[in-house]
JSON list of C-alpha atoms in Angstrom, two decimals:
[
{"chain": "P", "resi": 1, "resn": "UNK", "atom": "CA", "xyz": [0.26, -0.21, 0.16]},
{"chain": "P", "resi": 2, "resn": "UNK", "atom": "CA", "xyz": [1.12, 3.38, -1.32]},
{"chain": "P", "resi": 3, "resn": "UNK", "atom": "CA", "xyz": [2.11, 5.30, 1.55]},
{"chain": "P", "resi": 4, "resn": "UNK", "atom": "CA", "xyz": [0.83, 9.33, 1.68]},
{"chain": "P", "resi": 5, "resn": "UNK", "atom": "CA", "xyz": [2.11, 11.75, 3.68]},
{"chain": "P", "resi": 6, "resn": "UNK", "atom": "CA", "xyz": [0.25, 15.71, 3.88]},
{"chain": "P", "resi": 7, "resn": "UNK", "atom": "CA", "xyz": [0.31, 18.91, 6.36]},
{"chain": "P", "resi": 8, "resn": "UNK", "atom": "CA", "xyz": [-0.95, 18.69, 9.16]},
{"chain": "P", "resi": 9, "resn": "UNK", "atom": "CA", "xyz": [-2.94, 22.17, 9.14]},
{"chain": "P", "resi": 10, "resn": "UNK", "atom": "CA", "xyz": [-2.58, 25.33, 6.56]},
{"chain": "P", "resi": 11, "resn": "UNK", "atom": "CA", "xyz": [-4.70, 28.53, 7.16]},
{"chain": "P", "resi": 12, "resn": "UNK", "atom": "CA", "xyz": [-5.82, 30.58, 4.36]},
{"chain": "P", "resi": 13, "resn": "UNK", "atom": "CA", "xyz": [-8.35, 33.55, 3.47]},
{"chain": "P", "resi": 14, "resn": "UNK", "atom": "CA", "xyz": [-11.67, 33.52, 1.41]},
{"chain": "P", "resi": 15, "resn": "UNK", "atom": "CA", "xyz": [-11.42, 33.98, -1.99]},
{"chain": "P", "resi": 16, "resn": "UNK", "atom": "CA", "xyz": [-8.14, 32.92, -1.75]},
{"chain": "P", "resi": 17, "resn": "UNK", "atom": "CA", "xyz": [-6.73, 29.81, -3.67]},
{"chain": "P", "resi": 18, "resn": "UNK", "atom": "CA", "xyz": [-5.28, 27.07, -1.27]},
{"chain": "P", "resi": 19, "resn": "UNK", "atom": "CA", "xyz": [-3.33, 24.16, -2.34]},
{"chain": "P", "resi": 20, "resn": "UNK", "atom": "CA", "xyz": [-2.72, 20.80, -0.99]},
{"chain": "P", "resi": 21, "resn": "UNK", "atom": "CA", "xyz": [-0.58, 19.09, -1.23]},
{"chain": "P", "resi": 22, "resn": "UNK", "atom": "CA", "xyz": [0.11, 15.04, -1.23]},
{"chain": "P", "resi": 23, "resn": "UNK", "atom": "CA", "xyz": [3.43, 12.73, -1.90]},
{"chain": "P", "resi": 24, "resn": "UNK", "atom": "CA", "xyz": [3.37, 9.25, -2.10]},
{"chain": "P", "resi": 25, "resn": "UNK", "atom": "CA", "xyz": [6.85, 7.69, -2.90]},
{"chain": "P", "resi": 26, "resn": "UNK", "atom": "CA", "xyz": [6.06, 4.29, -3.45]},
{"chain": "P", "resi": 27, "resn": "UNK", "atom": "CA", "xyz": [2.64, 4.70, -5.63]},
{"chain": "P", "resi": 28, "resn": "UNK", "atom": "CA", "xyz": [2.35, 1.64, -7.42]},
{"chain": "P", "resi": 29, "resn": "UNK", "atom": "CA", "xyz": [1.09, 1.34, -11.39]},
{"chain": "P", "resi": 30, "resn": "UNK", "atom": "CA", "xyz": [-2.49, 0.80, -10.76]},
{"chain": "P", "resi": 31, "resn": "UNK", "atom": "CA", "xyz": [-3.42, 3.44, -7.67]},
{"chain": "P", "resi": 32, "resn": "UNK", "atom": "CA", "xyz": [-5.47, 5.86, -8.48]},
{"chain": "P", "resi": 33, "resn": "UNK", "atom": "CA", "xyz": [-5.10, 9.14, -5.76]},
{"chain": "P", "resi": 34, "resn": "UNK", "atom": "CA", "xyz": [-8.78, 10.08, -4.43]},
{"chain": "P", "resi": 35, "resn": "UNK", "atom": "CA", "xyz": [-9.43, 13.01, -2.38]},
{"chain": "P", "resi": 36, "resn": "UNK", "atom": "CA", "xyz": [-11.62, 13.20, 0.20]},
{"chain": "P", "resi": 37, "resn": "UNK", "atom": "CA", "xyz": [-13.23, 16.34, 2.28]},
{"chain": "P", "resi": 38, "resn": "UNK", "atom": "CA", "xyz": [-14.63, 15.52, 5.62]},
{"chain": "P", "resi": 39, "resn": "UNK", "atom": "CA", "xyz": [-16.55, 18.22, 7.85]},
{"chain": "P", "resi": 40, "resn": "UNK", "atom": "CA", "xyz": [-16.50, 17.27, 11.47]},
{"chain": "P", "resi": 41, "resn": "UNK", "atom": "CA", "xyz": [-19.41, 15.64, 12.97]},
{"chain": "P", "resi": 42, "resn": "UNK", "atom": "CA", "xyz": [-20.32, 13.81, 9.42]},
{"chain": "P", "resi": 43, "resn": "UNK", "atom": "CA", "xyz": [-18.46, 10.78, 7.54]},
{"chain": "P", "resi": 44, "resn": "UNK", "atom": "CA", "xyz": [-15.77, 12.04, 4.80]},
{"chain": "P", "resi": 45, "resn": "UNK", "atom": "CA", "xyz": [-16.91, 12.32, 1.10]},
{"chain": "P", "resi": 46, "resn": "UNK", "atom": "CA", "xyz": [-15.35, 12.34, -1.75]},
{"chain": "P", "resi": 47, "resn": "UNK", "atom": "CA", "xyz": [-13.82, 15.21, -3.77]},
{"chain": "P", "resi": 48, "resn": "UNK", "atom": "CA", "xyz": [-11.87, 14.48, -7.02]},
{"chain": "P", "resi": 49, "resn": "UNK", "atom": "CA", "xyz": [-9.93, 11.21, -8.20]},
{"chain": "P", "resi": 50, "resn": "UNK", "atom": "CA", "xyz": [-7.09, 11.01, -10.79]},
{"chain": "P", "resi": 51, "resn": "UNK", "atom": "CA", "xyz": [-4.22, 9.14, -12.40]},
{"chain": "P", "resi": 52, "resn": "UNK", "atom": "CA", "xyz": [-2.56, 11.54, -14.35]},
{"chain": "P", "resi": 53, "resn": "UNK", "atom": "CA", "xyz": [-1.72, 14.71, -15.41]},
{"chain": "P", "resi": 54, "resn": "UNK", "atom": "CA", "xyz": [-4.54, 17.31, -13.96]},
{"chain": "P", "resi": 55, "resn": "UNK", "atom": "CA", "xyz": [-8.31, 16.34, -13.84]},
{"chain": "P", "resi": 56, "resn": "UNK", "atom": "CA", "xyz": [-10.99, 19.41, -12.76]},
{"chain": "P", "resi": 57, "resn": "UNK", "atom": "CA", "xyz": [-14.66, 19.19, -12.11]},
{"chain": "P", "resi": 58, "resn": "UNK", "atom": "CA", "xyz": [-16.81, 22.18, -10.70]},
{"chain": "P", "resi": 59, "resn": "UNK", "atom": "CA", "xyz": [-15.16, 21.16, -7.28]},
{"chain": "P", "resi": 60, "resn": "UNK", "atom": "CA", "xyz": [-11.35, 21.56, -6.94]},
{"chain": "P", "resi": 61, "resn": "UNK", "atom": "CA", "xyz": [-8.45, 20.81, -9.18]},
{"chain": "P", "resi": 62, "resn": "UNK", "atom": "CA", "xyz": [-6.39, 17.35, -9.02]},
{"chain": "P", "resi": 63, "resn": "UNK", "atom": "CA", "xyz": [-3.05, 18.36, -10.42]},
{"chain": "P", "resi": 64, "resn": "UNK", "atom": "CA", "xyz": [-0.65, 15.39, -10.79]},
{"chain": "P", "resi": 65, "resn": "UNK", "atom": "CA", "xyz": [3.09, 15.56, -12.00]},
{"chain": "P", "resi": 66, "resn": "UNK", "atom": "CA", "xyz": [5.02, 12.82, -14.56]},
{"chain": "P", "resi": 67, "resn": "UNK", "atom": "CA", "xyz": [6.62, 10.31, -12.12]},
{"chain": "P", "resi": 68, "resn": "UNK", "atom": "CA", "xyz": [2.86, 10.64, -9.88]},
{"chain": "P", "resi": 69, "resn": "UNK", "atom": "CA", "xyz": [5.15, 10.60, -6.37]},
{"chain": "P", "resi": 70, "resn": "UNK", "atom": "CA", "xyz": [2.67, 13.43, -5.50]},
{"chain": "P", "resi": 71, "resn": "UNK", "atom": "CA", "xyz": [-0.19, 15.55, -6.03]},
{"chain": "P", "resi": 72, "resn": "UNK", "atom": "CA", "xyz": [-1.16, 19.28, -5.34]},
{"chain": "P", "resi": 73, "resn": "UNK", "atom": "CA", "xyz": [-5.23, 19.55, -4.50]},
{"chain": "P", "resi": 74, "resn": "UNK", "atom": "CA", "xyz": [-6.39, 22.91, -6.12]},
{"chain": "P", "resi": 75, "resn": "UNK", "atom": "CA", "xyz": [-9.51, 24.55, -4.30]},
{"chain": "P", "resi": 76, "resn": "UNK", "atom": "CA", "xyz": [-10.38, 27.67, -5.99]},
{"chain": "P", "resi": 77, "resn": "UNK", "atom": "CA", "xyz": [-11.57, 31.12, -4.23]},
{"chain": "P", "resi": 78, "resn": "UNK", "atom": "CA", "xyz": [-12.10, 29.22, -0.68]},
{"chain": "P", "resi": 79, "resn": "UNK", "atom": "CA", "xyz": [-14.63, 30.26, 1.26]},
{"chain": "P", "resi": 80, "resn": "UNK", "atom": "CA", "xyz": [-15.55, 29.84, 4.78]},
{"chain": "P", "resi": 81, "resn": "UNK", "atom": "CA", "xyz": [-17.65, 26.39, 4.18]},
{"chain": "P", "resi": 82, "resn": "UNK", "atom": "CA", "xyz": [-13.99, 25.00, 2.76]},
{"chain": "P", "resi": 83, "resn": "UNK", "atom": "CA", "xyz": [-12.71, 25.10, 6.25]},
{"chain": "P", "resi": 84, "resn": "UNK", "atom": "CA", "xyz": [-12.12, 20.79, 6.49]},
{"chain": "P", "resi": 85, "resn": "UNK", "atom": "CA", "xyz": [-10.43, 18.22, 6.65]},
{"chain": "P", "resi": 86, "resn": "UNK", "atom": "CA", "xyz": [-8.81, 17.04, 3.41]},
{"chain": "P", "resi": 87, "resn": "UNK", "atom": "CA", "xyz": [-7.71, 13.75, 3.80]},
{"chain": "P", "resi": 88, "resn": "UNK", "atom": "CA", "xyz": [-5.23, 12.61, 0.23]},
{"chain": "P", "resi": 89, "resn": "UNK", "atom": "CA", "xyz": [-5.45, 7.84, -0.84]},
{"chain": "P", "resi": 90, "resn": "UNK", "atom": "CA", "xyz": [-3.76, 6.08, -2.98]},
{"chain": "P", "resi": 91, "resn": "UNK", "atom": "CA", "xyz": [-5.73, 2.99, -4.42]},
{"chain": "P", "resi": 92, "resn": "UNK", "atom": "CA", "xyz": [-6.15, 0.05, -6.86]},
{"chain": "P", "resi": 93, "resn": "UNK", "atom": "CA", "xyz": [-8.57, 0.60, -8.04]},
{"chain": "P", "resi": 94, "resn": "UNK", "atom": "CA", "xyz": [-9.04, -3.19, -10.08]},
{"chain": "P", "resi": 95, "resn": "UNK", "atom": "CA", "xyz": [-9.22, -4.74, -6.53]},
{"chain": "P", "resi": 96, "resn": "UNK", "atom": "CA", "xyz": [-11.70, -1.96, -5.70]},
{"chain": "P", "resi": 97, "resn": "UNK", "atom": "CA", "xyz": [-9.53, -0.05, -3.13]},
{"chain": "P", "resi": 98, "resn": "UNK", "atom": "CA", "xyz": [-10.07, -2.91, -0.41]},
{"chain": "P", "resi": 99, "resn": "UNK", "atom": "CA", "xyz": [-7.58, -1.50, 2.08]},
{"chain": "P", "resi": 100, "resn": "UNK", "atom": "CA", "xyz": [-7.57, 2.18, 1.48]},
{"chain": "P", "resi": 101, "resn": "UNK", "atom": "CA", "xyz": [-5.50, 4.12, 4.23]},
{"chain": "P", "resi": 102, "resn": "UNK", "atom": "CA", "xyz": [-6.94, 7.30, 4.98]},
{"chain": "P", "resi": 103, "resn": "UNK", "atom": "CA", "xyz": [-4.21, 8.84, 7.11]},
{"chain": "P", "resi": 104, "resn": "UNK", "atom": "CA", "xyz": [-4.57, 12.13, 9.37]},
{"chain": "P", "resi": 105, "resn": "UNK", "atom": "CA", "xyz": [-5.16, 14.51, 6.91]},
{"chain": "P", "resi": 106, "resn": "UNK", "atom": "CA", "xyz": [-5.10, 18.77, 6.32]},
{"chain": "P", "resi": 107, "resn": "UNK", "atom": "CA", "xyz": [-6.91, 20.39, 8.51]},
{"chain": "P", "resi": 108, "resn": "UNK", "atom": "CA", "xyz": [-7.89, 23.85, 6.81]},
{"chain": "P", "resi": 109, "resn": "UNK", "atom": "CA", "xyz": [-8.72, 26.86, 8.28]},
{"chain": "P", "resi": 110, "resn": "UNK", "atom": "CA", "xyz": [-10.42, 29.46, 6.00]},
{"chain": "P", "resi": 111, "resn": "UNK", "atom": "CA", "xyz": [-10.60, 32.67, 7.84]},
{"chain": "P", "resi": 112, "resn": "UNK", "atom": "CA", "xyz": [-13.00, 35.83, 6.90]},
{"chain": "L", "resi": 1, "resn": "UNK", "atom": "CA", "xyz": [-32.76, 7.26, -2.34]},
{"chain": "L", "resi": 2, "resn": "UNK", "atom": "CA", "xyz": [-31.54, 6.73, 1.70]},
{"chain": "L", "resi": 3, "resn": "UNK", "atom": "CA", "xyz": [-27.37, 6.49, 0.96]},
{"chain": "L", "resi": 4, "resn": "UNK", "atom": "CA", "xyz": [-25.18, 4.75, 3.48]},
{"chain": "L", "resi": 5, "resn": "UNK", "atom": "CA", "xyz": [-26.93, 4.07, 6.75]},
{"chain": "L", "resi": 6, "resn": "UNK", "atom": "CA", "xyz": [-26.24, 3.87, 10.16]},
{"chain": "L", "resi": 7, "resn": "UNK", "atom": "CA", "xyz": [-27.92, 2.75, 13.58]},
{"chain": "L", "resi": 8, "resn": "UNK", "atom": "CA", "xyz": [-27.80, 4.22, 16.24]},
{"chain": "L", "resi": 9, "resn": "UNK", "atom": "CA", "xyz": [-26.81, 7.17, 15.91]},
{"chain": "L", "resi": 10, "resn": "UNK", "atom": "CA", "xyz": [-25.17, 8.06, 19.57]},
{"chain": "L", "resi": 11, "resn": "UNK", "atom": "CA", "xyz": [-24.12, 4.86, 21.88]},
{"chain": "L", "resi": 12, "resn": "UNK", "atom": "CA", "xyz": [-23.56, 4.26, 26.28]},
{"chain": "L", "resi": 13, "resn": "UNK", "atom": "CA", "xyz": [-21.80, 1.49, 27.27]},
{"chain": "L", "resi": 14, "resn": "UNK", "atom": "CA", "xyz": [-20.40, 0.18, 30.05]},
{"chain": "L", "resi": 15, "resn": "UNK", "atom": "CA", "xyz": [-17.21, -1.69, 30.11]},
{"chain": "L", "resi": 16, "resn": "UNK", "atom": "CA", "xyz": [-17.56, -5.47, 29.30]},
{"chain": "L", "resi": 17, "resn": "UNK", "atom": "CA", "xyz": [-21.41, -5.59, 27.42]},
{"chain": "L", "resi": 18, "resn": "UNK", "atom": "CA", "xyz": [-21.53, -6.10, 24.03]},
{"chain": "L", "resi": 19, "resn": "UNK", "atom": "CA", "xyz": [-23.73, -4.42, 20.46]},
{"chain": "L", "resi": 20, "resn": "UNK", "atom": "CA", "xyz": [-24.09, -4.44, 17.46]},
{"chain": "L", "resi": 21, "resn": "UNK", "atom": "CA", "xyz": [-23.60, -1.00, 14.88]},
{"chain": "L", "resi": 22, "resn": "UNK", "atom": "CA", "xyz": [-26.24, -1.49, 12.35]},
{"chain": "L", "resi": 23, "resn": "UNK", "atom": "CA", "xyz": [-25.34, -0.23, 8.75]},
{"chain": "L", "resi": 24, "resn": "UNK", "atom": "CA", "xyz": [-26.79, -0.60, 5.13]},
{"chain": "L", "resi": 25, "resn": "UNK", "atom": "CA", "xyz": [-26.80, 0.65, 1.88]},
{"chain": "L", "resi": 26, "resn": "UNK", "atom": "CA", "xyz": [-29.17, 0.59, -0.88]},
{"chain": "L", "resi": 27, "resn": "UNK", "atom": "CA", "xyz": [-27.45, 1.39, -3.91]},
{"chain": "L", "resi": 28, "resn": "UNK", "atom": "CA", "xyz": [-26.33, -1.92, -5.04]},
{"chain": "L", "resi": 29, "resn": "UNK", "atom": "CA", "xyz": [-23.06, -1.41, -3.98]},
{"chain": "L", "resi": 30, "resn": "UNK", "atom": "CA", "xyz": [-20.26, -4.55, -3.38]},
{"chain": "L", "resi": 31, "resn": "UNK", "atom": "CA", "xyz": [-17.54, -3.88, -1.09]},
{"chain": "L", "resi": 32, "resn": "UNK", "atom": "CA", "xyz": [-18.60, -2.16, 2.31]},
{"chain": "L", "resi": 33, "resn": "UNK", "atom": "CA", "xyz": [-16.83, -0.91, 4.55]},
{"chain": "L", "resi": 34, "resn": "UNK", "atom": "CA", "xyz": [-16.47, -0.62, 8.97]},
{"chain": "L", "resi": 35, "resn": "UNK", "atom": "CA", "xyz": [-14.04, 2.37, 9.78]},
{"chain": "L", "resi": 36, "resn": "UNK", "atom": "CA", "xyz": [-13.24, 3.70, 13.21]},
{"chain": "L", "resi": 37, "resn": "UNK", "atom": "CA", "xyz": [-12.53, 7.17, 13.92]},
{"chain": "L", "resi": 38, "resn": "UNK", "atom": "CA", "xyz": [-10.21, 8.50, 17.26]},
{"chain": "L", "resi": 39, "resn": "UNK", "atom": "CA", "xyz": [-10.44, 12.00, 18.29]},
{"chain": "L", "resi": 40, "resn": "UNK", "atom": "CA", "xyz": [-8.68, 14.52, 16.40]},
{"chain": "L", "resi": 41, "resn": "UNK", "atom": "CA", "xyz": [-7.21, 11.61, 13.95]},
{"chain": "L", "resi": 42, "resn": "UNK", "atom": "CA", "xyz": [-7.90, 9.80, 10.87]},
{"chain": "L", "resi": 43, "resn": "UNK", "atom": "CA", "xyz": [-10.20, 7.55, 10.01]},
{"chain": "L", "resi": 44, "resn": "UNK", "atom": "CA", "xyz": [-8.64, 3.71, 10.79]},
{"chain": "L", "resi": 45, "resn": "UNK", "atom": "CA", "xyz": [-10.12, 0.69, 8.63]},
{"chain": "L", "resi": 46, "resn": "UNK", "atom": "CA", "xyz": [-11.49, -2.00, 10.53]},
{"chain": "L", "resi": 47, "resn": "UNK", "atom": "CA", "xyz": [-12.62, -4.74, 8.11]},
{"chain": "L", "resi": 48, "resn": "UNK", "atom": "CA", "xyz": [-14.56, -4.83, 5.13]},
{"chain": "L", "resi": 49, "resn": "UNK", "atom": "CA", "xyz": [-16.56, -6.66, 2.89]},
{"chain": "L", "resi": 50, "resn": "UNK", "atom": "CA", "xyz": [-15.40, -7.39, -0.85]},
{"chain": "L", "resi": 51, "resn": "UNK", "atom": "CA", "xyz": [-19.09, -9.05, -1.54]},
{"chain": "L", "resi": 52, "resn": "UNK", "atom": "CA", "xyz": [-21.30, -10.75, 0.48]},
{"chain": "L", "resi": 53, "resn": "UNK", "atom": "CA", "xyz": [-20.60, -13.62, 1.88]},
{"chain": "L", "resi": 54, "resn": "UNK", "atom": "CA", "xyz": [-17.01, -12.19, 2.38]},
{"chain": "L", "resi": 55, "resn": "UNK", "atom": "CA", "xyz": [-15.54, -9.90, 4.86]},
{"chain": "L", "resi": 56, "resn": "UNK", "atom": "CA", "xyz": [-11.93, -9.24, 5.69]},
{"chain": "L", "resi": 57, "resn": "UNK", "atom": "CA", "xyz": [-9.69, -7.54, 8.60]},
{"chain": "L", "resi": 58, "resn": "UNK", "atom": "CA", "xyz": [-8.30, -4.25, 8.11]},
{"chain": "L", "resi": 59, "resn": "UNK", "atom": "CA", "xyz": [-5.89, -2.04, 10.83]},
{"chain": "L", "resi": 60, "resn": "UNK", "atom": "CA", "xyz": [-7.37, -2.75, 13.86]},
{"chain": "L", "resi": 61, "resn": "UNK", "atom": "CA", "xyz": [-9.68, -5.47, 13.67]},
{"chain": "L", "resi": 62, "resn": "UNK", "atom": "CA", "xyz": [-8.64, -6.55, 17.30]},
{"chain": "L", "resi": 63, "resn": "UNK", "atom": "CA", "xyz": [-12.14, -6.86, 19.66]},
{"chain": "L", "resi": 64, "resn": "UNK", "atom": "CA", "xyz": [-14.65, -6.12, 16.68]},
{"chain": "L", "resi": 65, "resn": "UNK", "atom": "CA", "xyz": [-16.45, -9.31, 14.32]},
{"chain": "L", "resi": 66, "resn": "UNK", "atom": "CA", "xyz": [-18.44, -8.31, 11.00]},
{"chain": "L", "resi": 67, "resn": "UNK", "atom": "CA", "xyz": [-21.49, -10.36, 9.31]},
{"chain": "L", "resi": 68, "resn": "UNK", "atom": "CA", "xyz": [-22.62, -8.89, 5.70]},
{"chain": "L", "resi": 69, "resn": "UNK", "atom": "CA", "xyz": [-25.85, -10.27, 5.90]},
{"chain": "L", "resi": 70, "resn": "UNK", "atom": "CA", "xyz": [-26.18, -9.48, 2.65]},
{"chain": "L", "resi": 71, "resn": "UNK", "atom": "CA", "xyz": [-25.29, -7.36, -0.36]},
{"chain": "L", "resi": 72, "resn": "UNK", "atom": "CA", "xyz": [-27.76, -4.54, 1.96]},
{"chain": "L", "resi": 73, "resn": "UNK", "atom": "CA", "xyz": [-26.46, -4.72, 5.03]},
{"chain": "L", "resi": 74, "resn": "UNK", "atom": "CA", "xyz": [-22.45, -5.23, 6.83]},
{"chain": "L", "resi": 75, "resn": "UNK", "atom": "CA", "xyz": [-23.21, -5.30, 10.86]},
{"chain": "L", "resi": 76, "resn": "UNK", "atom": "CA", "xyz": [-19.86, -4.46, 13.50]},
{"chain": "L", "resi": 77, "resn": "UNK", "atom": "CA", "xyz": [-20.31, -6.58, 17.08]},
{"chain": "L", "resi": 78, "resn": "UNK", "atom": "CA", "xyz": [-18.25, -5.31, 19.75]},
{"chain": "L", "resi": 79, "resn": "UNK", "atom": "CA", "xyz": [-18.40, -8.92, 21.78]},
{"chain": "L", "resi": 80, "resn": "UNK", "atom": "CA", "xyz": [-17.33, -7.51, 25.28]},
{"chain": "L", "resi": 81, "resn": "UNK", "atom": "CA", "xyz": [-16.75, -3.06, 25.46]},
{"chain": "L", "resi": 82, "resn": "UNK", "atom": "CA", "xyz": [-13.93, -1.51, 26.16]},
{"chain": "L", "resi": 83, "resn": "UNK", "atom": "CA", "xyz": [-12.78, 1.78, 26.81]},
{"chain": "L", "resi": 84, "resn": "UNK", "atom": "CA", "xyz": [-10.17, 2.39, 23.76]},
{"chain": "L", "resi": 85, "resn": "UNK", "atom": "CA", "xyz": [-13.43, 1.16, 21.65]},
{"chain": "L", "resi": 86, "resn": "UNK", "atom": "CA", "xyz": [-14.64, 5.05, 21.99]},
{"chain": "L", "resi": 87, "resn": "UNK", "atom": "CA", "xyz": [-14.43, 6.57, 18.90]},
{"chain": "L", "resi": 88, "resn": "UNK", "atom": "CA", "xyz": [-16.24, 7.78, 15.89]},
{"chain": "L", "resi": 89, "resn": "UNK", "atom": "CA", "xyz": [-17.63, 4.51, 13.39]},
{"chain": "L", "resi": 90, "resn": "UNK", "atom": "CA", "xyz": [-18.07, 5.42, 9.87]},
{"chain": "L", "resi": 91, "resn": "UNK", "atom": "CA", "xyz": [-19.71, 2.82, 7.65]},
{"chain": "L", "resi": 92, "resn": "UNK", "atom": "CA", "xyz": [-19.18, 3.38, 4.28]},
{"chain": "L", "resi": 93, "resn": "UNK", "atom": "CA", "xyz": [-19.63, 1.57, 0.53]},
{"chain": "L", "resi": 94, "resn": "UNK", "atom": "CA", "xyz": [-18.09, 1.21, -2.66]},
{"chain": "L", "resi": 95, "resn": "UNK", "atom": "CA", "xyz": [-18.67, 2.12, -6.67]},
{"chain": "L", "resi": 96, "resn": "UNK", "atom": "CA", "xyz": [-15.83, 2.17, -8.10]},
{"chain": "L", "resi": 97, "resn": "UNK", "atom": "CA", "xyz": [-12.74, 4.73, -6.86]},
{"chain": "L", "resi": 98, "resn": "UNK", "atom": "CA", "xyz": [-16.33, 6.39, -4.74]},
{"chain": "L", "resi": 99, "resn": "UNK", "atom": "CA", "xyz": [-16.57, 5.91, -0.83]},
{"chain": "L", "resi": 100, "resn": "UNK", "atom": "CA", "xyz": [-19.80, 7.00, -0.11]},
{"chain": "L", "resi": 101, "resn": "UNK", "atom": "CA", "xyz": [-20.07, 7.24, 3.67]},
{"chain": "L", "resi": 102, "resn": "UNK", "atom": "CA", "xyz": [-22.83, 6.83, 6.68]},
{"chain": "L", "resi": 103, "resn": "UNK", "atom": "CA", "xyz": [-23.25, 9.62, 9.20]},
{"chain": "L", "resi": 104, "resn": "UNK", "atom": "CA", "xyz": [-21.51, 7.25, 11.79]},
{"chain": "L", "resi": 105, "resn": "UNK", "atom": "CA", "xyz": [-21.65, 6.56, 15.40]},
{"chain": "L", "resi": 106, "resn": "UNK", "atom": "CA", "xyz": [-20.84, 7.61, 18.49]},
{"chain": "L", "resi": 107, "resn": "UNK", "atom": "CA", "xyz": [-19.67, 5.18, 20.90]},
{"chain": "L", "resi": 108, "resn": "UNK", "atom": "CA", "xyz": [-18.93, 5.98, 24.40]},
{"chain": "L", "resi": 109, "resn": "UNK", "atom": "CA", "xyz": [-17.85, 3.41, 26.39]},
{"chain": "L", "resi": 110, "resn": "UNK", "atom": "CA", "xyz": [-17.70, 3.65, 30.15]}
]
């Protein structure tokens, strides 16, 4: 299983762009990268998933360099409601992500 | 379509008591999971079930048992609760690469 490393916490202000980088040096060929968001007292919620290059959806962008040893979640123009914990996960979709490891995540605090 | 449901939402047990946490999903997903989350920590996988009739251990299975009753339901049992099992328990199901989580059960063991 590819282990992931993320910053423990980040601070930002409303309207700024936030980039959270995750390191996964031993990522395997079949592994996909997935990001989840968790608000207090709720279960995690899927944000975005990618394999390589760049993926964008209505919520965020995911940048993955060619060596895939890291990935960066980009949140454009954050608001107070983006204050949450963000988890980076790496897993093999072919085996159904059977043993996904969440880690401690990055606690993002957005201030006015 | 309720997604993933969990019961109960809150529970207080005395040390040594037993209980079963219930989880059900109505999305026809094959894989289901049980996680625990301690305060300020990430989620740790207790058990998972790749399909109906199969279960396997995760990172922290000791003190727990599971049953995949059918495709919809995946229960987690604590046979003899200990204070170290005080935590929030999340159930999830998987479609493709996306896990869908329930609202959680907050368990306190005194």
